[in-house]
């Protein structure tokens, strides 16, 4: 199952409706454009989606919101989804999701979510209304008409009267037959960089991150581990927290990401990483990105979704329809870069640094106020 388009409105923190495309809106001109993978006809899925913005612009919030949406599509109870209270208001939370099985059908799910008062310590969220539309994939489906469901009949409608459905689980499960979207996120690891994988770690991953490591072996029954550096004695570790004493932050983060990435690439899923550059040098970040745009590695149309402060990371991007800019002034807004600029051959980082992309630039007045503050402190004022 592949997501094509997502629209969200009425929720907390968002200034107005946000829309994110998972398909390549711009034409894929050549077969060497490895940033997109063909789904059907002339519809391509973006292998990389980046969220770029300055500090506190809403990047992490957008990634968490995507995690909420993926969880809904996977049939998870609204009231068991992490961070749902962060976004949803008591009423008028509207989701519109277009997705496809990639070969036979395109579906559109419309959901209205509200808070149900049950007179206990905790109120519960429920689906107030849901509708699913479906259309057959044929040769006439293209980028321009794919998201148009105006003349398509409803296949399932939920109005709150059904007795056989839990009101906090989406009716999407009746279409997907419990087939899950494969996704994993490392959002919670951004500020808590702990080793999260228990199992023998491939030597190739360890050598790439730290050539001094000979091996890491786990006892999966006890979670004890043996860490061996080249020409050194084995180190016995009885819990994951102890790795922090011996491994760099970048090595720990790298192990977490590369092990998860191996699974995502194999299953054709989605990997969400917040602040991808955190703890890494640029070459490691570029390696992560290159693996997702290498057709010999990413054979199953997997997608890497990441946020970053550093616009230099997107200079290697050959497209602008997979780059989103966040801003936060009385609410989070998201804009696609190709709606701001029409050329792909410009150096994207320069657009951010020069202030052409105003939403991502540090305000000059804020900079001058900070500079004056430090000058005054250094002068004893």
CSV table of C-alpha atoms in Angstrom, one decimal, residues 373-381:
chain,number,residue,atom,x,y,z
A,373,UNK,CA,22.7,41.2,23.8
A,374,UNK,CA,26.1,39.5,23.7
A,375,UNK,CA,27.9,42.8,23.0
A,376,UNK,CA,26.3,44.4,26.0
A,377,UNK,CA,27.1,41.4,28.2
A,378,UNK,CA,30.8,41.5,27.1
A,379,UNK,CA,30.9,45.2,27.9
A,380,UNK,CA,29.5,44.7,31.4
A,381,UNK,CA,26.2,46.3,30.7
